[in-house]
mmCIF file of C-alpha atoms in Angstrom:
data_model
loop_
_atom_site.group_PDB
_atom_site.id
_atom_site.type_symbol
_atom_site.label_atom_id
_atom_site.label_comp_id
_atom_site.label_asym_id
_atom_site.label_seq_id
_atom_site.Cartn_x
_atom_site.Cartn_y
_atom_site.Cartn_z
ATOM 1 C CA MET A 1 0.000 0.000 0.000
ATOM 2 C CA LEU A 2 1.288 3.462 -0.928
ATOM 3 C CA LYS A 3 2.352 5.587 2.025
ATOM 4 C CA VAL A 4 0.775 8.965 2.616
ATOM 5 C CA GLU A 5 4.198 10.635 2.306
ATOM 6 C CA ASP A 6 4.800 9.044 -1.145
ATOM 7 C CA TRP A 7 1.283 10.011 -2.272
ATOM 8 C CA ALA A 8 1.916 13.624 -1.313
ATOM 9 C CA GLU A 9 5.330 13.617 -3.001
ATOM 10 C CA ILE A 10 3.923 12.203 -6.265
ATOM 11 C CA ARG A 11 1.300 14.939 -6.460
ATOM 12 C CA ARG A 12 3.875 17.647 -5.690
ATOM 13 C CA LEU A 13 6.382 16.458 -8.284
ATOM 14 C CA HIS A 14 3.832 16.123 -11.053
ATOM 15 C CA ARG A 15 1.678 19.211 -10.421
ATOM 16 C CA ALA A 16 4.177 21.650 -8.971
ATOM 17 C CA GLU A 17 7.386 20.660 -10.848
ATOM 18 C CA SER A 18 5.831 18.980 -13.945
ATOM 19 C CA VAL A 19 7.951 15.852 -13.550
ATOM 20 C CA PRO A 20 6.811 13.085 -15.960
ATOM 21 C CA ILE A 21 5.106 9.990 -14.584
ATOM 22 C CA LYS A 22 7.950 7.748 -15.760
ATOM 23 C CA GLU A 23 10.553 9.842 -13.932
ATOM 24 C CA ILE A 24 8.449 9.932 -10.764
ATOM 25 C CA ALA A 25 8.138 6.145 -10.841
ATOM 26 C CA ARG A 26 11.930 5.841 -11.242
ATOM 27 C CA ARG A 27 12.737 8.238 -8.390
ATOM 28 C CA LEU A 28 10.330 6.675 -5.887
ATOM 29 C CA GLY A 29 10.740 3.086 -7.010
ATOM 30 C CA VAL A 30 7.053 2.467 -7.669
ATOM 31 C CA ALA A 31 5.038 1.329 -10.670
ATOM 32 C CA ARG A 32 3.784 3.879 -13.177
ATOM 33 C CA ASN A 33 0.204 2.662 -12.582
ATOM 34 C CA THR A 34 0.692 3.450 -8.886
ATOM 35 C CA VAL A 35 1.738 6.973 -9.834
ATOM 36 C CA ARG A 36 -1.308 7.354 -12.077
ATOM 37 C CA ALA A 37 -3.602 6.074 -9.321
ATOM 38 C CA ALA A 38 -2.109 8.568 -6.823
ATOM 39 C CA LEU A 39 -2.624 11.454 -9.244
ATOM 40 C CA ASN A 40 -6.248 10.445 -9.846
ATOM 41 C CA SER A 41 -7.014 10.190 -6.111
ATOM 42 C CA ASP A 42 -8.130 13.329 -4.255
ATOM 43 C CA ARG A 43 -7.736 11.735 -0.815
ATOM 44 C CA PRO A 44 -4.735 10.211 0.986
ATOM 45 C CA PRO A 45 -4.506 6.415 0.805
ATOM 46 C CA LYS A 46 -6.177 4.624 3.732
ATOM 47 C CA TYR A 47 -5.975 0.996 4.630
ATOM 48 C CA GLU A 48 -9.394 -0.613 4.888
ATOM 49 C CA ARG A 49 -9.974 -4.225 5.749
ATOM 50 C CA GLU A 50 -13.190 -5.941 4.849
ATOM 51 C CA PRO A 51 -15.238 -6.827 7.924
ATOM 52 C CA ARG A 52 -14.963 -10.471 8.910
ATOM 53 C CA GLY A 53 -18.313 -10.488 10.715
ATOM 54 C CA GLN A 54 -19.079 -11.117 14.372
ATOM 55 C CA VAL A 55 -20.448 -14.029 16.362
ATOM 56 C CA ALA A 56 -23.620 -12.055 17.090
ATOM 57 C CA ASP A 57 -24.549 -11.727 13.411
ATOM 58 C CA ALA A 58 -26.179 -15.161 13.242
ATOM 59 C CA TYR A 59 -28.248 -14.472 16.377
ATOM 60 C CA GLU A 60 -29.373 -10.951 15.506
ATOM 61 C CA PRO A 61 -32.743 -11.963 13.947
ATOM 62 C CA GLN A 62 -33.698 -13.826 17.146
ATOM 63 C CA MET A 63 -32.560 -10.882 19.270
ATOM 64 C CA ARG A 64 -34.663 -8.489 17.218
ATOM 65 C CA ALA A 65 -37.699 -10.759 17.506
ATOM 66 C CA LEU A 66 -37.448 -10.681 21.306
ATOM 67 C CA LEU A 67 -36.840 -6.941 21.431
ATOM 68 C CA GLN A 68 -39.840 -6.368 19.220
ATOM 69 C CA GLU A 69 -42.078 -7.670 22.017
ATOM 70 C CA TRP A 70 -39.977 -6.908 25.106
ATOM 71 C CA PRO A 71 -37.725 -3.904 24.334
ATOM 72 C CA ARG A 72 -36.159 -3.816 27.826
ATOM 73 C CA MET A 73 -35.475 -7.518 28.247
ATOM 74 C CA PRO A 74 -32.102 -7.914 30.056
ATOM 75 C CA ALA A 75 -29.128 -9.337 28.170
ATOM 76 C CA PRO A 76 -28.829 -12.502 30.349
ATOM 77 C CA VAL A 77 -32.471 -13.371 29.663
ATOM 78 C CA ILE A 78 -32.016 -12.835 25.921
ATOM 79 C CA ALA A 79 -28.911 -15.032 25.998
ATOM 80 C CA GLU A 80 -30.919 -17.801 27.636
ATOM 81 C CA ARG A 81 -33.818 -17.488 25.199
ATOM 82 C CA ILE A 82 -31.680 -17.616 22.032
ATOM 83 C CA GLY A 83 -29.256 -20.261 23.289
ATOM 84 C CA TRP A 84 -26.225 -17.960 23.277
ATOM 85 C CA PRO A 85 -23.088 -20.161 23.575
ATOM 86 C CA TYR A 86 -20.479 -17.424 24.126
ATOM 87 C CA SER A 87 -19.644 -14.927 26.857
ATOM 88 C CA LEU A 88 -21.998 -11.985 27.373
ATOM 89 C CA PRO A 89 -19.831 -8.988 26.259
ATOM 90 C CA PRO A 90 -20.327 -9.552 22.471
ATOM 91 C CA LEU A 91 -24.064 -9.925 23.052
ATOM 92 C CA ARG A 92 -24.252 -6.783 25.177
ATOM 93 C CA LYS A 93 -22.319 -4.850 22.553
ATOM 94 C CA ARG A 94 -24.752 -5.811 19.812
ATOM 95 C CA LEU A 95 -27.766 -5.086 22.048
ATOM 96 C CA ALA A 96 -26.427 -1.617 22.781
ATOM 97 C CA VAL A 97 -26.551 -0.950 19.033
ATOM 98 C CA ILE A 98 -29.967 -2.381 18.161
ATOM 99 C CA ARG A 99 -31.977 -1.872 21.388
ATOM 100 C CA PRO A 100 -32.575 1.900 20.813
ATOM 101 C CA GLU A 101 -34.472 0.995 17.631
ATOM 102 C CA TYR A 102 -37.152 -0.641 19.812
ATOM 103 C CA VAL A 103 -36.928 1.249 23.124
ATOM 104 C CA GLY A 104 -36.838 4.646 21.509
ATOM 105 C CA ILE A 105 -34.569 7.620 22.106
ATOM 106 C CA ASP A 106 -35.640 10.489 24.326
ATOM 107 C CA PRO A 107 -33.762 13.589 23.100
ATOM 108 C CA VAL A 108 -33.261 16.465 25.494
ATOM 109 C CA ASP A 109 -33.421 20.091 24.403
ATOM 110 C CA ARG A 110 -31.052 22.731 25.674
ATOM 111 C CA VAL A 111 -32.698 24.720 28.466
ATOM 112 C CA VAL A 112 -32.288 28.472 28.722
ATOM 113 C CA TYR A 113 -32.915 29.753 32.260
ATOM 114 C CA GLU A 114 -34.404 33.179 32.749
ATOM 115 C CA PRO A 115 -33.389 35.317 35.740
ATOM 116 C CA GLY A 116 -35.226 34.377 38.937
ATOM 117 C CA GLN A 117 -36.894 31.410 37.307
ATOM 118 C CA VAL A 118 -35.519 28.277 38.938
ATOM 119 C CA ALA A 119 -33.205 26.890 41.603
ATOM 120 C CA GLN A 120 -32.200 23.226 41.672
ATOM 121 C CA CYS A 121 -31.813 21.467 45.037
ATOM 122 C CA ASP A 122 -30.250 18.151 45.969
ATOM 123 C CA LEU A 123 -28.590 16.266 48.828
ATOM 124 C CA TRP A 124 -24.897 15.479 48.570
ATOM 125 C CA PHE A 125 -23.351 12.833 50.842
ATOM 126 C CA PRO A 126 -19.590 13.448 51.226
ATOM 127 C CA GLU A 127 -17.553 10.340 51.947
ATOM 128 C CA THR A 128 -15.483 12.030 54.662
ATOM 129 C CA LYS A 129 -16.929 11.320 58.102
ATOM 130 C CA VAL A 130 -17.519 14.247 60.457
ATOM 131 C CA ARG A 131 -17.068 14.116 64.225
ATOM 132 C CA VAL A 132 -20.395 14.738 65.940
ATOM 133 C CA GLY A 133 -19.392 14.245 69.570
ATOM 134 C CA ALA A 134 -19.548 11.354 72.027
ATOM 135 C CA GLY A 135 -16.718 9.684 70.123
ATOM 136 C CA GLN A 136 -18.907 9.242 67.034
ATOM 137 C CA GLN A 137 -18.244 10.002 63.380
ATOM 138 C CA ARG A 138 -21.039 10.165 60.811
ATOM 139 C CA ILE A 139 -21.610 10.730 57.097
ATOM 140 C CA LEU A 140 -24.090 13.599 57.066
ATOM 141 C CA PRO A 141 -26.090 15.047 54.156
ATOM 142 C CA VAL A 142 -25.238 18.394 52.625
ATOM 143 C CA LEU A 143 -28.052 20.402 51.048
ATOM 144 C CA VAL A 144 -26.856 22.003 47.794
ATOM 145 C CA MET A 145 -28.792 24.679 45.892
ATOM 146 C CA THR A 146 -27.873 26.133 42.479
ATOM 147 C CA LEU A 147 -29.580 29.095 40.807
ATOM 148 C CA GLY A 148 -30.392 28.389 37.160
ATOM 149 C CA PHE A 149 -29.530 31.741 35.583
ATOM 150 C CA SER A 150 -26.461 32.861 37.512
ATOM 151 C CA ARG A 151 -25.255 29.349 38.507
ATOM 152 C CA PHE A 152 -24.729 30.754 42.015
ATOM 153 C CA MET A 153 -24.132 27.845 44.404
ATOM 154 C CA SER A 154 -24.832 27.612 48.126
ATOM 155 C CA ALA A 155 -24.711 24.636 50.485
ATOM 156 C CA VAL A 156 -25.043 23.690 54.152
ATOM 157 C CA MET A 157 -24.643 20.479 56.146
ATOM 158 C CA ILE A 158 -27.783 19.261 57.937
ATOM 159 C CA PRO A 159 -28.214 16.565 60.616
ATOM 160 C CA SER A 160 -30.696 14.268 58.837
ATOM 161 C CA ARG A 161 -32.894 13.669 55.785
ATOM 162 C CA GLN A 162 -36.110 14.352 57.690
ATOM 163 C CA ALA A 163 -38.442 16.914 56.169
ATOM 164 C CA GLY A 164 -38.009 19.431 58.977
ATOM 165 C CA ASP A 165 -34.221 19.400 58.719
ATOM 166 C CA ILE A 166 -34.238 19.648 54.909
ATOM 167 C CA LEU A 167 -36.668 22.575 55.009
ATOM 168 C CA SER A 168 -34.575 24.259 57.707
ATOM 169 C CA GLY A 169 -31.525 23.941 55.458
ATOM 170 C CA MET A 170 -33.455 25.334 52.483
ATOM 171 C CA TRP A 171 -34.629 28.314 54.523
ATOM 172 C CA SER A 172 -31.083 28.962 55.693
ATOM 173 C CA LEU A 173 -29.807 29.092 52.093
ATOM 174 C CA ILE A 174 -32.772 31.082 50.749
ATOM 175 C CA HIS A 175 -32.601 33.566 53.621
ATOM 176 C CA GLY A 176 -28.892 33.987 52.946
ATOM 177 C CA ILE A 177 -29.652 35.063 49.358
ATOM 178 C CA GLY A 178 -32.543 37.293 50.426
ATOM 179 C CA CYS A 179 -35.093 36.182 47.808
ATOM 180 C CA VAL A 180 -36.503 32.964 46.386
ATOM 181 C CA THR A 181 -36.858 31.777 42.797
ATOM 182 C CA LYS A 182 -40.284 31.090 41.289
ATOM 183 C CA THR A 183 -39.573 27.335 41.147
ATOM 184 C CA LEU A 184 -37.569 24.969 43.347
ATOM 185 C CA VAL A 185 -36.611 21.755 41.547
ATOM 186 C CA TRP A 186 -36.197 18.577 43.598
ATOM 187 C CA ASP A 187 -35.806 14.890 42.802
ATOM 188 C CA ARG A 188 -37.987 12.222 44.412
ATOM 189 C CA GLU A 189 -36.441 12.710 47.860
ATOM 190 C CA ALA A 190 -38.691 10.885 50.339
ATOM 191 C CA ALA A 191 -39.241 13.901 52.584
ATOM 192 C CA ILE A 192 -40.038 16.196 49.631
ATOM 193 C CA GLY A 193 -41.928 14.028 47.139
ATOM 194 C CA GLY A 194 -41.013 10.377 47.359
ATOM 195 C CA THR A 195 -44.448 9.235 46.186
ATOM 196 C CA GLY A 196 -44.448 11.515 43.155
ATOM 197 C CA LYS A 197 -46.478 14.153 44.992
ATOM 198 C CA VAL A 198 -45.087 17.014 47.035
ATOM 199 C CA THR A 199 -45.442 16.250 50.745
ATOM 200 C CA ALA A 200 -47.566 18.379 53.068
ATOM 201 C CA PRO A 201 -44.583 19.959 54.938
ATOM 202 C CA ALA A 202 -42.892 20.852 51.638
ATOM 203 C CA SER A 203 -46.148 22.277 50.244
ATOM 204 C CA ALA A 204 -46.619 24.422 53.357
ATOM 205 C CA PHE A 205 -43.043 25.672 53.043
ATOM 206 C CA ALA A 206 -43.453 26.567 49.359
ATOM 207 C CA GLY A 207 -46.841 28.177 49.942
ATOM 208 C CA THR A 208 -45.481 30.481 52.629
ATOM 209 C CA LEU A 209 -42.701 31.603 50.278
ATOM 210 C CA ALA A 210 -45.134 32.007 47.328
ATOM 211 C CA THR A 211 -43.074 29.638 45.184
ATOM 212 C CA ARG A 212 -43.602 26.073 43.965
ATOM 213 C CA ILE A 213 -41.699 22.815 44.193
ATOM 214 C CA GLN A 214 -41.315 20.885 40.941
ATOM 215 C CA LEU A 215 -40.393 17.198 41.151
ATOM 216 C CA ALA A 216 -38.039 15.726 38.583
ATOM 217 C CA PRO A 217 -39.186 12.666 36.596
ATOM 218 C CA PRO A 218 -38.117 9.352 38.158
ATOM 219 C CA ARG A 219 -34.625 8.111 37.276
ATOM 220 C CA ASP A 220 -33.788 11.292 35.369
ATOM 221 C CA PRO A 221 -30.814 13.030 37.018
ATOM 222 C CA GLU A 222 -30.262 15.162 33.910
ATOM 223 C CA PHE A 223 -33.449 17.058 34.775
ATOM 224 C CA LYS A 224 -31.451 18.829 37.501
ATOM 225 C CA GLY A 225 -28.045 18.574 35.888
ATOM 226 C CA LEU A 226 -26.833 21.931 37.234
ATOM 227 C CA VAL A 227 -26.874 20.862 40.873
ATOM 228 C CA GLU A 228 -25.664 17.348 39.989
ATOM 229 C CA ARG A 229 -22.565 18.834 38.360
ATOM 230 C CA ASN A 230 -22.016 21.033 41.398
ATOM 231 C CA ASN A 231 -22.217 17.949 43.615
ATOM 232 C CA GLN A 232 -19.392 16.452 41.570
ATOM 233 C CA TYR A 233 -17.513 19.744 41.748
ATOM 234 C CA LEU A 234 -17.771 19.694 45.543
ATOM 235 C CA GLU A 235 -16.600 16.077 45.570
ATOM 236 C CA THR A 236 -13.484 16.776 43.519
ATOM 237 C CA SER A 237 -12.552 20.362 44.424
ATOM 238 C CA PHE A 238 -13.702 21.002 47.985
ATOM 239 C CA LEU A 239 -13.520 17.678 49.815
ATOM 240 C CA PRO A 240 -10.026 16.235 49.035
ATOM 241 C CA GLY A 241 -7.473 16.741 51.786
ATOM 242 C CA ARG A 242 -9.856 18.253 54.329
ATOM 243 C CA GLN A 243 -10.595 17.144 57.893
ATOM 244 C CA PHE A 244 -13.521 18.342 59.973
ATOM 245 C CA VAL A 245 -13.741 18.410 63.754
ATOM 246 C CA SER A 246 -17.482 19.123 63.830
ATOM 247 C CA PRO A 247 -20.434 19.946 61.561
ATOM 248 C CA ALA A 248 -19.925 23.615 62.421
ATOM 249 C CA ASP A 249 -16.324 23.358 61.220
ATOM 250 C CA PHE A 250 -17.523 21.706 58.002
ATOM 251 C CA ASN A 251 -19.996 24.515 57.318
ATOM 252 C CA GLU A 252 -17.398 27.164 58.110
ATOM 253 C CA GLN A 253 -14.855 25.679 55.688
ATOM 254 C CA LEU A 254 -17.567 25.188 53.081
ATOM 255 C CA SER A 255 -18.718 28.817 53.357
ATOM 256 C CA ASP A 256 -15.167 30.094 52.834
ATOM 257 C CA TRP A 257 -14.694 27.838 49.814
ATOM 258 C CA LEU A 258 -18.040 28.797 48.240
ATOM 259 C CA VAL A 259 -16.959 32.442 48.124
ATOM 260 C CA ARG A 260 -14.077 31.477 45.828
ATOM 261 C CA ALA A 261 -16.156 28.938 43.887
ATOM 262 C CA ASN A 262 -18.764 31.549 42.976
ATOM 263 C CA GLU A 263 -16.034 33.888 41.745
ATOM 264 C CA ARG A 264 -14.791 31.466 39.080
ATOM 265 C CA THR A 265 -15.816 31.885 35.435
ATOM 266 C CA VAL A 266 -18.433 29.338 34.350
ATOM 267 C CA ARG A 267 -17.865 28.445 30.705
ATOM 268 C CA SER A 268 -21.528 27.733 29.886
ATOM 269 C CA ILE A 269 -22.611 31.276 30.813
ATOM 270 C CA GLN A 270 -19.286 33.018 30.083
ATOM 271 C CA GLY A 271 -19.419 34.826 33.381
ATOM 272 C CA ARG A 272 -18.974 34.629 37.114
ATOM 273 C CA PRO A 273 -21.940 33.596 39.294
ATOM 274 C CA VAL A 274 -21.202 36.350 41.803
ATOM 275 C CA ASP A 275 -21.498 38.966 39.031
ATOM 276 C CA LEU A 276 -24.776 37.564 37.627
ATOM 277 C CA LEU A 277 -26.400 37.098 41.042
ATOM 278 C CA GLU A 278 -27.708 40.678 41.074
ATOM 279 C CA THR A 279 -29.662 40.073 37.848
ATOM 280 C CA ASP A 280 -31.058 36.856 39.305
ATOM 281 C CA TYR A 281 -31.916 38.604 42.568
ATOM 282 C CA LEU A 282 -33.943 41.387 40.959
ATOM 283 C CA ALA A 283 -36.239 38.876 39.217
ATOM 284 C CA MET A 284 -36.834 36.673 42.282
ATOM 285 C CA VAL A 285 -39.815 36.663 44.647
ATOM 286 C CA PRO A 286 -39.265 38.680 47.868
ATOM 287 C CA LEU A 287 -39.345 36.789 51.142
ATOM 288 C CA PRO A 288 -42.452 36.978 53.352
ATOM 289 C CA PRO A 289 -42.362 38.761 56.723
ATOM 290 C CA VAL A 290 -42.928 35.449 58.557
ATOM 291 C CA VAL A 291 -40.683 32.419 58.797
ATOM 292 C CA PRO A 292 -42.079 29.403 56.905
ATOM 293 C CA PRO A 293 -42.837 26.199 58.832
ATOM 294 C CA ILE A 294 -39.467 24.500 59.270
ATOM 295 C CA GLY A 295 -37.759 22.206 61.744
ATOM 296 C CA LEU A 296 -39.048 19.146 63.566
ATOM 297 C CA SER A 297 -41.972 19.320 65.965
ATOM 298 C CA HIS A 298 -44.224 16.945 67.853
ATOM 299 C CA ARG A 299 -46.500 16.854 70.904
ATOM 300 C CA ILE A 300 -46.179 14.261 73.648
ATOM 301 C CA ARG A 301 -47.302 13.615 77.207
ATOM 302 C CA LEU A 302 -44.205 13.764 79.412
ATOM 303 C CA GLY A 303 -43.536 10.461 81.149
ATOM 304 C CA ARG A 304 -42.083 9.788 84.592
ATOM 305 C CA ASP A 305 -38.551 9.705 83.180
ATOM 306 C CA TYR A 306 -39.022 13.395 82.090
ATOM 307 C CA TYR A 307 -37.184 12.923 78.755
ATOM 308 C CA VAL A 308 -38.280 13.567 75.142
ATOM 309 C CA ARG A 309 -36.684 11.833 72.146
ATOM 310 C CA VAL A 310 -35.515 13.608 69.007
ATOM 311 C CA ASP A 311 -33.805 11.584 66.280
ATOM 312 C CA THR A 312 -32.669 8.786 68.702
ATOM 313 C CA VAL A 313 -31.354 11.335 71.271
ATOM 314 C CA ASP A 314 -33.117 11.864 74.624
ATOM 315 C CA TYR A 315 -33.311 15.354 76.143
ATOM 316 C CA SER A 316 -34.361 16.117 79.711
ATOM 317 C CA VAL A 317 -37.368 18.297 80.564
ATOM 318 C CA ASP A 318 -38.370 20.044 83.791
ATOM 319 C CA PRO A 319 -39.846 17.148 85.830
ATOM 320 C CA GLN A 320 -42.449 19.463 87.338
ATOM 321 C CA VAL A 321 -44.544 19.029 84.147
ATOM 322 C CA ILE A 322 -44.585 15.215 84.269
ATOM 323 C CA GLY A 323 -47.935 13.904 83.073
ATOM 324 C CA ARG A 324 -48.755 17.023 81.059
ATOM 325 C CA PHE A 325 -48.576 17.572 77.291
ATOM 326 C CA VAL A 326 -45.436 19.270 76.009
ATOM 327 C CA ASP A 327 -44.594 20.620 72.538
ATOM 328 C CA VAL A 328 -41.122 19.797 71.191
ATOM 329 C CA THR A 329 -39.665 22.206 68.617
ATOM 330 C CA VAL A 330 -36.353 21.333 66.957
ATOM 331 C CA SER A 331 -34.134 23.506 64.759
ATOM 332 C CA LEU A 332 -30.717 22.717 63.298
ATOM 333 C CA GLU A 333 -29.081 24.123 66.444
ATOM 334 C CA THR A 334 -31.480 23.793 69.393
ATOM 335 C CA VAL A 335 -34.171 21.617 70.964
ATOM 336 C CA THR A 336 -36.855 23.605 72.805
ATOM 337 C CA VAL A 337 -39.748 22.159 74.832
ATOM 338 C CA PHE A 338 -42.864 24.181 75.713
ATOM 339 C CA CYS A 339 -45.679 23.471 78.162
ATOM 340 C CA ASP A 340 -48.671 25.795 77.935
ATOM 341 C CA GLY A 341 -46.507 28.306 76.077
ATOM 342 C CA LYS A 342 -43.778 28.299 78.730
ATOM 343 C CA VAL A 343 -40.262 27.059 77.997
ATOM 344 C CA VAL A 344 -39.549 24.030 80.184
ATOM 345 C CA ALA A 345 -36.369 22.825 78.454
ATOM 346 C CA ARG A 346 -33.801 24.173 76.025
ATOM 347 C CA HIS A 347 -30.790 22.179 74.790
ATOM 348 C CA GLU A 348 -28.155 22.477 72.125
ATOM 349 C CA ARG A 349 -29.031 19.857 69.525
ATOM 350 C CA SER A 350 -26.770 16.801 69.394
ATOM 351 C CA TRP A 351 -25.989 15.363 65.942
ATOM 352 C CA ALA A 352 -24.733 12.129 67.498
ATOM 353 C CA LYS A 353 -26.849 9.001 67.881
ATOM 354 C CA GLN A 354 -28.233 7.197 70.934
ATOM 355 C CA GLN A 355 -27.282 9.918 73.434
ATOM 356 C CA VAL A 356 -28.865 11.117 76.682
ATOM 357 C CA ILE A 357 -28.650 14.882 77.265
ATOM 358 C CA THR A 358 -29.480 15.946 80.842
ATOM 359 C CA ASP A 359 -29.731 19.454 82.192
ATOM 360 C CA PRO A 360 -28.210 19.462 85.737
ATOM 361 C CA VAL A 361 -31.045 21.729 86.908
ATOM 362 C CA HIS A 362 -33.601 19.123 85.805
ATOM 363 C CA ALA A 363 -31.717 16.341 87.554
ATOM 364 C CA THR A 364 -31.526 18.416 90.776
ATOM 365 C CA THR A 365 -35.246 19.208 90.585
ATOM 366 C CA ALA A 366 -36.094 15.532 90.081
ATOM 367 C CA ALA A 367 -33.965 14.520 93.111
ATOM 368 C CA ARG A 368 -35.636 17.171 95.255
ATOM 369 C CA MET A 369 -39.098 16.003 94.141
ATOM 370 C CA ARG A 370 -38.263 12.364 94.942
ATOM 371 C CA GLU A 371 -36.986 13.372 98.362
ATOM 372 C CA ALA A 372 -40.098 15.409 99.080
ATOM 373 C CA LEU A 373 -42.326 12.512 97.984
ATOM 374 C CA ALA A 374 -40.443 10.082 100.228
ATOM 375 C CA LEU A 375 -40.802 12.391 103.244
ATOM 376 C CA ASP A 376 -44.505 12.794 102.538
ATOM 377 C CA ARG A 377 -45.006 9.017 102.385
ATOM 378 C CA GLN A 378 -43.105 8.573 105.642
ATOM 379 C CA ARG A 379 -45.200 11.259 107.307
ATOM 380 C CA ARG A 380 -48.420 9.592 106.177
ATOM 381 C CA GLN A 381 -47.304 6.177 107.442
ATOM 382 C CA THR A 382 -46.493 7.525 110.903
ATOM 383 C CA ALA A 383 -49.565 9.713 111.171
ATOM 384 C CA ILE A 384 -52.144 9.121 114.005
ATOM 385 C CA ARG A 385 -55.829 9.682 113.440
ATOM 386 C CA HIS A 386 -57.890 11.694 115.969
ATOM 387 C CA HIS A 387 -61.574 11.418 116.905
ATOM 388 C CA SER A 388 -63.758 14.476 117.103
ATOM 389 C CA ASP A 389 -63.437 14.427 120.934
ATOM 390 C CA GLY A 390 -59.670 14.720 120.610
ATOM 391 C CA HIS A 391 -58.380 11.312 121.781
ATOM 392 C CA ALA A 392 -55.896 9.509 119.532
ATOM 393 C CA VAL A 393 -56.719 6.334 117.645
ATOM 394 C CA ALA A 394 -53.756 4.250 116.558
ATOM 395 C CA LEU A 395 -53.765 2.649 113.154
ATOM 396 C CA ARG A 396 -54.200 -1.137 113.409
ATOM 397 C CA ALA A 397 -52.609 -3.689 111.174
ATOM 398 C CA LEU A 398 -54.893 -5.477 108.669
ATOM 399 C CA PRO A 399 -54.110 -9.006 110.044
ATOM 400 C CA ASP A 400 -55.779 -7.934 113.340
ATOM 401 C CA TYR A 401 -59.095 -7.583 111.496
ATOM 402 C CA ASP A 402 -58.599 -10.985 109.816
ATOM 403 C CA ALA A 403 -58.168 -12.597 113.246
ATOM 404 C CA LEU A 404 -61.177 -10.708 114.649
ATOM 405 C CA PHE A 405 -63.511 -12.067 111.964
ATOM 406 C CA GLY A 406 -61.879 -15.479 111.760
ATOM 407 C CA VAL A 407 -60.667 -15.089 108.189
ATOM 408 C CA ASP A 408 -57.498 -16.796 107.070
ATOM 409 C CA PHE A 409 -56.334 -15.829 103.576
ATOM 410 C CA ASN A 410 -53.207 -18.013 103.860
ATOM 411 C CA PRO A 411 -54.404 -21.520 104.883
ATOM 412 C CA PRO A 412 -51.668 -24.099 105.592
ATOM 413 C CA THR A 413 -50.949 -26.445 102.727
ATOM 414 C CA THR A 414 -51.562 -30.192 103.326
ATOM 415 C CA LYS A 415 -49.962 -33.042 101.466
ATOM 416 C CA ALA A 416 -52.145 -35.847 100.160
ATOM 417 C CA GLU A 417 -51.226 -39.206 101.642
#
């Protein structure tokens, strides 16, 4: 086969220097017909080998017949149905080529985001464990939010995937920006819309902010590709080489890094998010004067152990309200307990698991109450009743009355002979 260099030289000699074909053949040591063929060709010579065929060719009609009826049939099942005698990779390769003809292709259009239109939200789970106290380390979720127009990114670590904690994180990020977009895009996160319908807490949150929550189609991460790419960006650019002594330390380091991240030039918008944020901000919906419903809350009757449980952690409450209903309100930082509108307990929230948090004041109050109850019982047991005329009547033991009436509640046991 003629080399590309010889082909180029033949064309140069003949067309640029008018060297005869016979002379060119002599100089390069090739046949004159080869020279003629090179002059008649407008493209460089390329080696092409005729296809030898593949082992899947003979089985393709059977594969197509199965795909015609069951387009998503797995490759191992197809191999079993058609009697495939080889390893699966050649079969999978052929299926990857012909399956789209039966399943169909779902093309995606390029989306242009208008200012203030949309923000995409997602949970990112960094692999690095964070110390949460009590000798524990946990992998905690990080709520990430990306504005569609400016690509401005914000994020915060939260203690759990419960609805109240997610909504608290969202409010923290939205309040930090100062406005909210007209649409908040979420995937099928269980606390937001795991059933395909926005949950009641999420609906109440969106209604208070005068926005709406749009759920992505199932198994379609490209629907919120902006925040998915930012999750990967956090994984590769923020996380490596960092250690965190607490969730607060994580959020502090993340906040410092986000300042620099939002100052970088994003190629898709040919600008910096921090510069485009003002345009996004002016088109957003202003925040309401009231805080939306966020955090965890529940109502419970306080038991004798005077503790309430929040996310596997027990917190002490003033034992003076034992037996009464108390309202537990939980934010990302604190746990507050109310009884009839009065605060009866306030604790810093623990992000550890299976802990018991006791306020020393509550423990002291409980000890004093137990002591007072014991003294009262002792006083009652030693008390002497008095008749109306003033003389004392001692308390008699119950067995004395049994003997008086001839009643024996503990008869002796007899053995049968």
